[in-house]
Amino acid sequence: GTPLHTAADANAVKAVAALLSPPCNADAELLMNNDTTALYLAAQHGYVEMVEALLANGAQPTPVMPMAAYRGDKFLQASGDQDPLASFVPNAEPGNGATPLHAAAENGHEKAALALI
């Protein structure tokens, strides 16, 4: 993972704020090797303050947006039978398109889930 992912996973809000600010200007949408964002990690652990900080700094609550930006239009074309827009829906089925909202809900983190909707 990246320093941003490590800090988000550890609930180090001040470190994330520093990484997202100048001169670092880390990308809040940066994906790890498994296509996980820092927001997903924070939501998975129920770190409400971290979720709010990441959202305030440009993190998107759905994985389609960063993947589409990262991989370009070819991602949307390659989705085949899987509807890439399904992850825009808060109650879409988890799986390859699992969102931070899914992670928060599956782990019983109501406050983190509410921060995402």
Tab-separated table of C-alpha atoms in Angstrom, residues 14-113:
chain	number	residue	atom	x	y	z
A	14	LYS	CA	-3.537	13.944	11.120
A	15	ALA	CA	-1.181	11.952	8.903
A	16	VAL	CA	-3.851	11.654	6.195
A	17	ALA	CA	-4.541	15.396	6.404
A	18	ALA	CA	-0.823	16.081	5.961
A	19	LEU	CA	-0.555	13.656	3.035
A	20	LEU	CA	-3.532	15.221	1.257
A	21	SER	CA	-2.227	18.782	1.733
A	22	PRO	CA	0.650	20.628	0.040
A	23	PRO	CA	3.430	19.823	-0.492
A	24	CYS	CA	2.478	16.114	-0.576
A	25	ASN	CA	-0.870	16.473	-2.358
A	26	ALA	CA	-1.541	12.724	-2.281
A	27	ASP	CA	-4.341	11.510	-4.531
A	28	ALA	CA	-7.335	10.557	-2.354
A	29	GLU	CA	-8.473	8.245	-5.163
A	30	LEU	CA	-5.230	6.289	-5.490
A	31	LEU	CA	-5.868	2.553	-5.750
A	32	MET	CA	-3.849	-0.187	-4.086
A	33	ASN	CA	-2.958	-3.318	-6.074
A	34	ASN	CA	-6.309	-4.869	-5.129
A	35	ASP	CA	-8.229	-1.766	-6.327
A	36	THR	CA	-8.890	-0.659	-2.739
A	37	THR	CA	-9.019	3.026	-1.874
A	38	ALA	CA	-8.119	4.658	1.433
A	39	LEU	CA	-11.825	5.470	1.844
A	40	TYR	CA	-12.706	1.785	1.533
A	41	LEU	CA	-10.210	0.895	4.278
A	42	ALA	CA	-11.521	3.638	6.582
A	43	ALA	CA	-15.140	2.587	6.015
A	44	GLN	CA	-14.283	-1.081	6.554
A	45	HIS	CA	-12.923	-0.237	10.001
A	46	GLY	CA	-15.686	2.245	10.864
A	47	TYR	CA	-13.330	5.220	11.183
A	48	VAL	CA	-15.974	7.961	10.877
A	49	GLU	CA	-13.604	10.917	11.249
A	50	MET	CA	-11.287	9.373	8.659
A	51	VAL	CA	-14.187	8.743	6.258
A	52	GLU	CA	-15.286	12.363	6.621
A	53	ALA	CA	-11.735	13.679	6.133
A	54	LEU	CA	-11.226	11.621	2.980
A	55	LEU	CA	-14.608	12.647	1.540
A	56	ALA	CA	-13.805	16.303	2.262
A	57	ASN	CA	-10.555	15.905	0.319
A	58	GLY	CA	-11.983	14.422	-2.853
A	59	ALA	CA	-12.379	10.722	-2.112
A	60	GLN	CA	-15.320	9.263	-4.019
A	61	PRO	CA	-17.684	6.848	-2.265
A	62	THR	CA	-17.877	4.491	-5.258
A	63	PRO	CA	-15.051	2.547	-6.900
A	64	VAL	CA	-16.285	3.064	-10.466
A	65	MET	CA	-15.231	6.703	-10.556
A	66	PRO	CA	-11.567	6.237	-9.623
A	67	MET	CA	-11.262	3.088	-11.717
A	68	ALA	CA	-12.755	4.807	-14.751
A	69	ALA	CA	-10.409	7.751	-14.287
A	70	TYR	CA	-7.415	5.482	-13.692
A	71	ARG	CA	-8.090	3.009	-16.489
A	72	GLY	CA	-10.004	5.251	-18.886
A	73	ASP	CA	-13.051	4.375	-20.944
A	74	LYS	CA	-11.702	0.880	-21.614
A	75	PHE	CA	-12.675	-0.090	-18.053
A	76	LEU	CA	-16.310	0.732	-18.711
A	77	GLN	CA	-16.217	-1.105	-22.059
A	78	ALA	CA	-14.525	-4.160	-20.523
A	79	SER	CA	-17.112	-4.512	-17.771
A	80	GLY	CA	-19.088	-6.856	-20.043
A	81	ASP	CA	-22.116	-8.308	-18.283
A	82	GLN	CA	-21.304	-6.558	-15.022
A	83	ASP	CA	-23.118	-3.218	-14.837
A	84	PRO	CA	-20.483	-0.643	-13.833
A	85	LEU	CA	-23.218	1.771	-12.777
A	86	ALA	CA	-24.461	-0.687	-10.149
A	87	SER	CA	-21.877	0.551	-7.667
A	88	PHE	CA	-23.415	4.029	-7.792
A	89	VAL	CA	-26.418	2.528	-6.012
A	90	PRO	CA	-25.913	2.322	-2.228
A	91	ASN	CA	-27.635	-1.087	-1.988
A	92	ALA	CA	-25.977	-2.686	-5.038
A	93	GLU	CA	-24.816	-6.246	-4.531
A	94	PRO	CA	-21.285	-6.480	-3.079
A	95	GLY	CA	-18.646	-8.329	-5.046
A	96	ASN	CA	-16.172	-6.986	-7.535
A	97	GLY	CA	-17.938	-3.633	-7.291
A	98	ALA	CA	-18.031	-3.477	-3.483
A	99	THR	CA	-18.140	0.105	-2.290
A	100	PRO	CA	-16.947	1.724	0.934
A	101	LEU	CA	-20.626	1.743	1.938
A	102	HIS	CA	-20.724	-2.044	1.564
A	103	ALA	CA	-17.589	-2.379	3.691
A	104	ALA	CA	-19.010	-0.193	6.460
A	105	ALA	CA	-22.372	-1.963	6.472
A	106	GLU	CA	-20.929	-5.485	6.311
A	107	ASN	CA	-18.776	-4.733	9.342
A	108	GLY	CA	-21.577	-3.132	11.367
A	109	HIS	CA	-20.244	0.429	11.257
A	110	GLU	CA	-23.485	2.420	11.140
A	111	LYS	CA	-21.930	5.860	11.679
A	112	ALA	CA	-19.370	5.319	8.917
A	113	ALA	CA	-22.139	4.093	6.596
